[in-house]
Amino acid sequence: MSQLRVDTYGDKAAYDRATAPLDAPLAVVDLRAFDANAADLVRRAKGKPIRVASKSVRCRALLERVLAREGFAGIMSFTLAESLWLARSGFADVLLAYPSADRAGFAELTADPKLAAAVTVMVDDPAQLALIDAVRPAGGGEEVRVCLELDTSYRLLGGKVRFGARRSPLREPAQLAALARTVVRRPGFRLVGLMAYEGHVAGVGDEVEGKPVFSRTVRMMQAAARRELAQRRWEAVRAVRAVAPRLEFVNGGGTGSVQHTAAEAAVTEVAAGSGLYVPRLFDNFRSFSGRPAALFALPVVRRPGPGVVTVLGGGYPASGVAGADRLPVPYLPAGLRYDPQEGPGEVQTPLLGAAADGLAIGDKVWFRHAKAGELCERFDALRLVDGDRVVDTVPTYRGEGRTFL
């Protein structure tokens, strides 16, 4: 276990100096932390290329920055519209991680050879192929690159107990092989990849502070899940390669499982994105520590009394099952907490703690979002910080007028 914990990073004085001329609310990315996190992902990937999950970054400039580093190759996108936009912007290898029903997007994809060469779409049902065929231009249009997704969930008691997201219906190698045969026999499609995302390992922390029993239980579940999936993934890859010997890639993993997934011989590349920003949900992993790189600042606008300040805005919950772990956390200065009767609000957020007495009207309080890229849906720009200087300002997807979901 690393002895360097996440909360040892962060310098409020440096962030305050860097953004002194700027009014909050604002968001920053600490480039030193971002680059260190990227280097750590490469180290854990052990030579396997890392495909960047764009949903966890949502900023073209930072996608370009990380893809310029050795060890990173390609993008894993989250909508077809985003995939096409990225391809038109010059990204040459975009894997759409989720099936789509975007008919207009498929019509554009099949009509443009440049887009068709750059984008690979996700399929786990023959009906998705039919949807694409229904919007092809006269003459059939361009060949569509296809990736199949394997369900990775860990199931016990005949499926009555399940760990993992409800994603693909394709669980067994024979099911993957059957759909692979459908793809290769269908004109206008080319099977190029297989994906298996183990979110119950990659995105669930296994060392939660104050919960030793829960943490041990998670580690036991994850160890068993990794063993089961490694065998099933190997068998699935073998079954699909028997149908499509020229399969270009087998993608797996995620920030929390990079080193485990990269060790599987059947996997040719791993995916990661949250590990670049390191949001609060990634504090609770035993196997790695990261630097919080993406932060947002809110201004103090009220001092209701001793030990209390109120900041503007702050109600930025993350997706997933609603709970305290989906809320952003006050980060700097240390020692602030939410008022349990209010929490983070739409237009104002009271914060309690002794540190509040050291804050004046107009001072900045720095927060960490629970998830990575979702922060960028709240801000149109990211200030890129190097030490105590803002060295650039770059637009988020939102800042470029792109709201894909």
Short mmCIF file of C-alpha atoms in Angstrom, two decimals:
data_model
loop_
_atom_site.label_atom_id
_atom_site.label_comp_id
_atom_site.label_asym_id
_atom_site.label_seq_id
_atom_site.Cartn_x
_atom_site.Cartn_y
_atom_site.Cartn_z
CA MET A 1 0.00 0.00 0.00
CA SER A 2 1.29 3.46 -0.85
CA GLN A 3 2.30 5.56 2.15
CA LEU A 4 1.45 8.78 0.30
CA ARG A 5 -2.23 9.49 0.77
CA VAL A 6 -4.36 11.68 -1.47
CA ASP A 7 -5.02 14.31 1.18
CA THR A 8 -1.32 15.18 1.48
CA TYR A 9 -1.54 17.17 -1.75
CA GLY A 10 -2.96 20.61 -2.39
CA ASP A 11 -1.71 24.07 -1.53
CA LYS A 12 -4.51 26.57 -0.92
CA ALA A 13 -2.10 29.50 -0.84
CA ALA A 14 -0.75 28.57 -4.26
CA TYR A 15 -4.22 28.15 -5.77
CA ASP A 16 -5.33 31.43 -4.21
CA ARG A 17 -2.29 33.26 -5.62
CA ALA A 18 -2.78 31.72 -9.05
CA THR A 19 -6.41 32.78 -9.23
CA ALA A 20 -6.19 36.03 -7.26
CA PRO A 21 -7.29 38.22 -10.22
CA LEU A 22 -10.21 35.86 -10.99
CA ASP A 23 -13.62 35.81 -9.38
CA ALA A 24 -15.15 32.53 -8.24
CA PRO A 25 -16.99 30.31 -9.02
CA LEU A 26 -14.23 28.83 -11.18
CA ALA A 27 -12.59 25.48 -11.86
CA VAL A 28 -8.92 24.61 -12.13
CA VAL A 29 -6.76 21.68 -13.14
CA ASP A 30 -3.41 21.42 -11.42
CA LEU A 31 -1.10 20.42 -14.29
CA ARG A 32 1.60 19.04 -12.03
CA ALA A 33 -0.91 16.75 -10.39
CA PHE A 34 -2.54 15.86 -13.73
CA ASP A 35 0.80 14.89 -15.28
CA ALA A 36 1.88 12.93 -12.20
CA ASN A 37 -1.40 11.02 -12.27
CA ALA A 38 -0.91 10.25 -15.97
CA ALA A 39 2.59 8.94 -15.28
CA ASP A 40 1.27 6.73 -12.48
CA LEU A 41 -1.39 5.23 -14.77
CA VAL A 42 1.30 4.39 -17.32
CA ARG A 43 3.40 2.77 -14.61
CA ARG A 44 0.47 0.64 -13.46
CA ALA A 45 -0.45 -0.34 -17.03
CA LYS A 46 2.95 -2.06 -17.40
CA GLY A 47 3.35 -1.46 -21.10
CA LYS A 48 -0.27 -1.89 -22.17
CA PRO A 49 -1.61 1.22 -23.95
CA ILE A 50 -4.19 3.27 -22.07
CA ARG A 51 -7.33 4.41 -23.86
CA VAL A 52 -8.56 7.66 -22.28
CA ALA A 53 -12.18 7.70 -21.07
CA SER A 54 -13.38 11.07 -22.33
CA LYS A 55 -16.41 11.21 -20.01
CA SER A 56 -13.94 11.62 -17.15
CA VAL A 57 -12.10 14.51 -18.82
CA ARG A 58 -14.60 16.43 -21.01
CA CYS A 59 -12.00 18.90 -22.24
CA ARG A 60 -10.39 18.62 -25.67
CA ALA A 61 -7.20 20.42 -24.64
CA LEU A 62 -6.56 17.98 -21.81
CA LEU A 63 -7.40 14.98 -23.98
CA GLU A 64 -4.77 16.23 -26.41
CA ARG A 65 -2.30 16.76 -23.57
CA VAL A 66 -2.57 13.25 -22.20
CA LEU A 67 -2.64 11.57 -25.60
CA ALA A 68 0.64 13.28 -26.44
CA ARG A 69 2.27 11.25 -23.64
CA GLU A 70 3.86 7.89 -24.31
CA GLY A 71 1.64 5.10 -23.01
CA PHE A 72 -1.71 6.60 -24.02
CA ALA A 73 -3.50 5.77 -27.27
CA GLY A 74 -7.07 6.41 -28.36
CA ILE A 75 -10.24 7.69 -26.75
CA MET A 76 -13.18 5.90 -25.18
CA SER A 77 -16.18 8.18 -25.76
CA PHE A 78 -19.66 8.16 -24.24
CA THR A 79 -22.07 9.25 -27.01
CA LEU A 80 -22.09 8.93 -30.77
CA ALA A 81 -22.43 12.69 -31.23
CA GLU A 82 -19.33 13.19 -29.10
CA SER A 83 -17.48 10.50 -31.05
CA LEU A 84 -18.21 12.20 -34.37
CA TRP A 85 -17.23 15.60 -33.01
CA LEU A 86 -13.93 14.27 -31.70
CA ALA A 87 -13.23 12.51 -34.99
CA ARG A 88 -13.95 15.71 -36.92
CA SER A 89 -11.57 17.49 -34.52
CA GLY A 90 -8.71 15.21 -35.53
CA PHE A 91 -8.81 12.34 -33.01
CA ALA A 92 -8.16 9.28 -35.13
CA ASP A 93 -9.16 6.43 -32.82
CA VAL A 94 -12.44 6.82 -30.93
CA LEU A 95 -14.20 3.86 -29.33
CA LEU A 96 -17.82 4.52 -28.40
CA ALA A 97 -18.26 2.73 -25.07
CA TYR A 98 -22.07 2.56 -25.12
CA PRO A 99 -24.64 1.50 -27.73
CA SER A 100 -26.46 4.35 -29.43
CA ALA A 101 -29.86 5.01 -30.95
CA ASP A 102 -28.72 8.24 -32.62
CA ARG A 103 -30.08 7.73 -36.13
CA ALA A 104 -28.83 11.07 -37.42
CA GLY A 105 -25.39 10.29 -36.08
CA PHE A 106 -25.30 6.87 -37.73
CA ALA A 107 -26.43 8.40 -41.00
CA GLU A 108 -23.51 10.82 -40.78
CA LEU A 109 -21.08 8.06 -39.82
CA THR A 110 -21.99 5.79 -42.71
CA ALA A 111 -21.84 8.66 -45.21
CA ASP A 112 -18.35 9.90 -44.33
CA PRO A 113 -15.24 7.74 -44.90
CA LYS A 114 -13.09 9.80 -42.51
CA LEU A 115 -15.56 9.39 -39.65
CA ALA A 116 -16.13 5.70 -40.39
CA ALA A 117 -12.39 5.06 -40.25
CA ALA A 118 -11.95 6.86 -36.91
CA VAL A 119 -15.00 5.72 -34.90
CA THR A 120 -15.78 2.25 -33.55
CA VAL A 121 -19.32 1.69 -32.26
CA MET A 122 -20.50 -0.59 -29.47
CA VAL A 123 -22.93 -3.42 -30.17
CA ASP A 124 -24.45 -6.06 -27.92
CA ASP A 125 -27.68 -6.83 -29.84
CA PRO A 126 -28.45 -7.53 -33.53
CA ALA A 127 -31.20 -4.89 -33.35
CA GLN A 128 -28.50 -2.25 -33.06
CA LEU A 129 -27.07 -3.37 -36.41
CA ALA A 130 -30.52 -3.12 -37.96
CA LEU A 131 -30.91 0.42 -36.64
CA ILE A 132 -27.68 1.43 -38.36
CA ASP A 133 -28.65 -0.27 -41.63
CA ALA A 134 -31.99 1.56 -41.62
CA VAL A 135 -30.27 4.95 -42.00
CA ARG A 136 -27.48 4.08 -44.40
CA PRO A 137 -27.24 6.17 -47.56
CA ALA A 138 -28.20 4.69 -50.90
CA GLY A 139 -25.62 2.15 -51.96
CA GLY A 140 -24.81 1.06 -48.42
CA GLY A 141 -22.38 3.76 -47.38
CA GLU A 142 -19.22 3.19 -45.39
CA GLU A 143 -18.26 0.07 -43.49
CA VAL A 144 -18.91 0.46 -39.76
CA ARG A 145 -16.31 -0.63 -37.23
CA VAL A 146 -17.91 -2.69 -34.45
CA CYS A 147 -16.89 -3.62 -30.91
CA LEU A 148 -18.75 -6.19 -28.79
CA GLU A 149 -19.17 -5.81 -25.03
CA LEU A 150 -18.90 -8.61 -22.51
CA ASP A 151 -20.90 -8.37 -19.28
CA THR A 152 -18.38 -8.44 -16.43
CA SER A 153 -20.68 -8.57 -13.40
CA TYR A 154 -19.85 -11.06 -10.68
CA ARG A 155 -22.82 -13.25 -9.85
CA LEU A 156 -23.49 -15.63 -6.98
CA LEU A 157 -26.34 -17.96 -6.04
CA GLY A 158 -27.41 -18.49 -9.62
CA GLY A 159 -27.51 -14.78 -10.34
CA LYS A 160 -29.60 -13.81 -7.33
CA VAL A 161 -26.64 -11.78 -6.03
CA ARG A 162 -24.88 -9.48 -8.48
CA PHE A 163 -21.92 -7.14 -8.18
CA GLY A 164 -21.41 -4.79 -11.12
CA ALA A 165 -23.36 -2.59 -13.48
CA ARG A 166 -26.18 -3.81 -15.71
CA ARG A 167 -24.55 -3.38 -19.09
CA SER A 168 -24.28 -5.94 -21.89
CA PRO A 169 -26.64 -8.95 -22.11
CA LEU A 170 -23.68 -10.92 -23.51
CA ARG A 171 -22.22 -12.85 -20.62
CA GLU A 172 -21.03 -16.21 -21.90
CA PRO A 173 -18.35 -16.78 -24.57
CA ALA A 174 -20.85 -18.62 -26.75
CA GLN A 175 -23.13 -15.56 -26.76
CA LEU A 176 -20.24 -13.34 -27.86
CA ALA A 177 -19.31 -15.79 -30.59
CA ALA A 178 -22.88 -15.94 -31.87
CA LEU A 179 -23.13 -12.16 -32.21
CA ALA A 180 -19.65 -12.07 -33.72
CA ARG A 181 -20.84 -14.42 -36.46
CA THR A 182 -23.84 -12.17 -37.07
CA VAL A 183 -21.56 -9.16 -37.47
CA VAL A 184 -19.05 -10.75 -39.81
CA ARG A 185 -21.79 -12.19 -42.02
CA ARG A 186 -23.63 -8.89 -42.31
CA PRO A 187 -22.47 -6.61 -45.14
CA GLY A 188 -21.32 -3.16 -44.11
CA PHE A 189 -19.85 -4.09 -40.73
CA ARG A 190 -16.38 -5.10 -39.53
CA LEU A 191 -15.76 -6.61 -36.12
CA VAL A 192 -12.60 -5.04 -34.70
CA GLY A 193 -12.80 -5.16 -30.91
CA LEU A 194 -14.07 -6.58 -27.65
CA MET A 195 -14.63 -4.58 -24.47
CA ALA A 196 -15.23 -5.67 -20.87
CA TYR A 197 -15.45 -2.95 -18.21
CA GLU A 198 -15.31 -4.25 -14.64
CA GLY A 199 -16.78 -1.25 -12.82
CA HIS A 200 -17.29 -3.19 -9.58
CA VAL A 201 -13.50 -3.50 -9.36
CA ALA A 202 -12.29 -0.39 -11.19
CA GLY A 203 -14.66 2.08 -9.57
CA VAL A 204 -15.32 0.78 -6.06
CA GLY A 205 -12.84 1.72 -3.34
CA ASP A 206 -11.50 -1.12 -1.21
CA GLU A 207 -10.17 0.86 1.74
CA VAL A 208 -12.86 3.17 3.03
CA GLU A 209 -11.83 5.20 6.05
CA GLY A 210 -13.66 4.16 9.20
CA LYS A 211 -15.17 1.04 7.59
CA PRO A 212 -12.67 -1.81 8.03
CA VAL A 213 -15.20 -4.64 7.83
CA PHE A 214 -16.83 -3.20 4.71
CA SER A 215 -13.40 -2.66 3.14
CA ARG A 216 -12.30 -6.24 3.78
CA THR A 217 -15.57 -7.49 2.31
CA VAL A 218 -15.04 -5.39 -0.83
CA ARG A 219 -11.49 -6.72 -1.22
CA MET A 220 -12.69 -10.30 -0.92
CA MET A 221 -15.44 -9.71 -3.47
CA GLN A 222 -13.09 -7.99 -5.89
CA ALA A 223 -10.43 -10.68 -5.65
CA ALA A 224 -13.00 -13.36 -6.44
CA ALA A 225 -14.52 -11.24 -9.21
CA ARG A 226 -11.11 -10.68 -10.83
CA ARG A 227 -10.39 -14.40 -10.87
CA GLU A 228 -13.77 -15.28 -12.35
CA LEU A 229 -13.61 -12.53 -14.97
CA ALA A 230 -10.03 -13.25 -16.05
CA GLN A 231 -11.00 -16.81 -16.94
CA ARG A 232 -14.27 -15.85 -18.62
CA ARG A 233 -12.69 -12.96 -20.52
CA TRP A 234 -9.93 -15.23 -21.83
CA GLU A 235 -12.52 -17.74 -23.01
CA ALA A 236 -14.63 -14.99 -24.59
CA VAL A 237 -11.65 -13.58 -26.47
CA ARG A 238 -10.72 -17.03 -27.73
CA ALA A 239 -14.31 -17.62 -28.90
CA VAL A 240 -14.54 -14.29 -30.70
CA ARG A 241 -11.09 -14.63 -32.30
CA ALA A 242 -12.19 -17.98 -33.71
CA VAL A 243 -14.81 -15.99 -35.66
CA ALA A 244 -12.78 -12.82 -36.28
CA PRO A 245 -9.05 -13.67 -36.21
CA ARG A 246 -8.06 -10.08 -37.04
CA LEU A 247 -9.59 -8.60 -33.92
CA GLU A 248 -7.64 -5.37 -33.35
CA PHE A 249 -8.07 -4.84 -29.61
CA VAL A 250 -9.44 -6.23 -26.37
CA ASN A 251 -10.20 -3.42 -23.92
CA GLY A 252 -10.70 -3.75 -20.19
CA GLY A 253 -10.13 -2.13 -16.85
CA GLY A 254 -10.59 1.30 -15.42
CA THR A 255 -8.67 3.59 -13.09
CA GLY A 256 -9.01 1.38 -10.03
CA SER A 257 -8.09 -1.89 -11.75
CA VAL A 258 -5.49 -0.85 -14.33
CA GLN A 259 -2.67 -2.95 -12.89
CA HIS A 260 -4.83 -6.05 -12.49
CA THR A 261 -6.43 -5.91 -15.92
CA ALA A 262 -3.16 -5.09 -17.68
CA ALA A 263 -1.71 -8.31 -16.28
CA GLU A 264 -4.21 -10.44 -18.24
CA ALA A 265 -2.69 -11.84 -21.42
CA ALA A 266 -6.04 -11.65 -23.24
CA VAL A 267 -6.27 -7.86 -22.76
CA THR A 268 -4.43 -5.67 -25.28
CA GLU A 269 -5.30 -2.25 -23.82
CA VAL A 270 -6.77 -0.74 -20.67
CA ALA A 271 -9.10 2.20 -20.18
CA ALA A 272 -8.77 4.99 -17.62
CA GLY A 273 -9.92 8.56 -17.19
CA SER A 274 -10.89 9.39 -13.61
CA GLY A 275 -7.33 8.71 -12.53
CA LEU A 276 -6.21 11.88 -14.28
CA TYR A 277 -8.38 14.22 -12.17
CA VAL A 278 -8.67 11.93 -9.08
CA PRO A 279 -12.08 12.95 -7.70
CA ARG A 280 -13.06 12.10 -4.13
CA LEU A 281 -14.52 8.66 -4.98
CA PHE A 282 -10.99 7.53 -5.83
CA ASP A 283 -9.55 8.29 -2.40
CA ASN A 284 -10.48 4.86 -1.08
CA PHE A 285 -8.21 2.51 -3.02
CA ARG A 286 -5.56 0.43 -1.34
CA SER A 287 -3.42 -0.19 -4.42
CA PHE A 288 -2.73 3.39 -5.51
CA SER A 289 -2.83 7.01 -4.42
CA GLY A 290 -3.39 9.96 -6.70
CA ARG A 291 -3.12 13.73 -6.63
CA PRO A 292 -6.40 15.68 -6.66
CA ALA A 293 -5.95 17.58 -9.92
CA ALA A 294 -9.41 19.00 -10.71
CA LEU A 295 -10.87 21.46 -8.19
CA PHE A 296 -13.51 24.15 -8.13
CA ALA A 297 -13.64 27.27 -6.00
CA LEU A 298 -16.68 29.03 -4.57
CA PRO A 299 -16.61 32.51 -3.02
CA VAL A 300 -17.47 33.30 0.58
CA VAL A 301 -20.48 35.66 0.43
CA ARG A 302 -21.79 35.54 4.02
CA ARG A 303 -20.55 35.07 7.58
CA PRO A 304 -23.73 34.13 9.49
CA GLY A 305 -21.90 33.73 12.81
CA PRO A 306 -18.85 32.27 14.55
CA GLY A 307 -17.61 29.09 12.90
CA VAL A 308 -19.85 29.53 9.85
CA VAL A 309 -19.38 30.91 6.34
CA THR A 310 -21.69 30.71 3.36
CA VAL A 311 -20.39 30.24 -0.17
CA LEU A 312 -22.25 30.89 -3.41
CA GLY A 313 -23.64 27.80 -5.15
CA GLY A 314 -22.22 24.35 -4.56
CA GLY A 315 -25.08 21.94 -5.24
CA TYR A 316 -23.15 19.77 -7.70
CA PRO A 317 -24.04 16.14 -6.90
CA ALA A 318 -22.57 13.30 -8.93
CA SER A 319 -24.54 10.61 -10.73
CA GLY A 320 -25.25 7.24 -9.16
CA VAL A 321 -27.24 6.13 -6.14
CA ALA A 322 -27.98 9.26 -4.11
CA GLY A 323 -25.94 9.50 -0.94
CA ALA A 324 -23.34 11.52 0.90
CA ASP A 325 -20.56 9.97 -1.17
CA ARG A 326 -22.04 11.64 -4.30
CA LEU A 327 -21.55 15.14 -2.92
CA PRO A 328 -18.51 17.34 -3.52
CA VAL A 329 -16.37 17.87 -0.44
CA PRO A 330 -14.88 21.09 0.97
CA TYR A 331 -11.15 20.55 0.48
CA LEU A 332 -9.21 23.72 1.23
CA PRO A 333 -8.98 25.12 3.81
CA ALA A 334 -9.13 21.86 5.71
CA GLY A 335 -11.64 21.42 8.48
CA LEU A 336 -14.85 22.66 6.86
CA ARG A 337 -18.01 20.55 6.72
CA TYR A 338 -21.59 20.89 5.55
CA ASP A 339 -24.45 21.98 7.76
CA PRO A 340 -26.40 18.70 8.10
CA GLN A 341 -29.70 20.61 7.82
CA GLU A 342 -28.80 22.13 4.46
CA GLY A 343 -25.90 20.40 2.72
CA PRO A 344 -24.62 21.83 -0.59
CA GLY A 345 -27.34 24.05 -2.04
CA GLU A 346 -28.42 25.22 -5.45
CA VAL A 347 -27.56 28.87 -4.75
CA GLN A 348 -25.76 28.85 -1.41
CA THR A 349 -23.92 26.45 0.86
CA PRO A 350 -23.23 27.06 4.57
CA LEU A 351 -19.96 25.56 5.81
CA LEU A 352 -19.16 24.87 9.44
CA GLY A 353 -15.87 24.52 11.27
CA ALA A 354 -13.14 26.45 13.00
CA ALA A 355 -11.50 27.19 9.64
CA ALA A 356 -14.52 29.36 8.77
CA ASP A 357 -13.33 32.05 11.19
CA GLY A 358 -10.21 32.56 9.10
CA LEU A 359 -12.17 33.32 5.93
CA ALA A 360 -13.30 36.76 4.80
CA ILE A 361 -15.97 37.85 2.34
CA GLY A 362 -14.63 37.19 -1.15
CA ASP A 363 -12.19 34.45 -0.12
CA LYS A 364 -12.24 31.19 -2.04
CA VAL A 365 -13.14 27.79 -0.65
CA TRP A 366 -11.81 24.93 -2.78
CA PHE A 367 -13.86 21.77 -3.38
CA ARG A 368 -13.39 18.36 -4.95
CA HIS A 369 -16.19 16.82 -6.99
CA ALA A 370 -17.24 13.25 -6.24
CA LYS A 371 -16.69 12.22 -9.87
CA ALA A 372 -14.27 13.38 -12.53
CA GLY A 373 -15.69 14.75 -15.77
CA GLU A 374 -19.08 15.69 -14.36
CA LEU A 375 -17.44 18.78 -12.86
CA CYS A 376 -17.01 20.09 -16.41
CA GLU A 377 -20.77 20.17 -16.92
CA ARG A 378 -20.87 23.00 -14.35
CA PHE A 379 -18.09 25.18 -15.79
CA ASP A 380 -17.37 26.44 -19.29
CA ALA A 381 -13.61 26.80 -18.75
CA LEU A 382 -10.77 25.22 -16.82
CA ARG A 383 -7.91 27.35 -15.56
CA LEU A 384 -4.71 25.34 -15.94
CA VAL A 385 -2.49 25.93 -12.93
CA ASP A 386 1.24 25.30 -12.70
CA GLY A 387 2.44 26.00 -9.18
CA ASP A 388 1.04 29.40 -8.29
CA ARG A 389 0.36 30.56 -11.86
CA VAL A 390 -2.53 30.15 -14.27
CA VAL A 391 -0.72 29.22 -17.49
CA ASP A 392 -3.74 28.74 -19.74
CA THR A 393 -7.51 28.81 -19.87
CA VAL A 394 -9.17 26.08 -21.94
CA PRO A 395 -12.84 25.38 -22.68
CA THR A 396 -14.67 22.36 -21.37
CA TYR A 397 -17.13 20.56 -23.62
CA ARG A 398 -19.76 22.90 -22.19
CA GLY A 399 -17.58 25.89 -23.03
CA GLU A 400 -17.50 24.73 -26.64
CA GLY A 401 -21.28 24.50 -26.68
CA ARG A 402 -21.28 20.71 -26.51
CA THR A 403 -23.64 19.08 -24.04
CA PHE A 404 -23.89 15.48 -25.17
CA LEU A 405 -25.97 14.12 -22.31
#
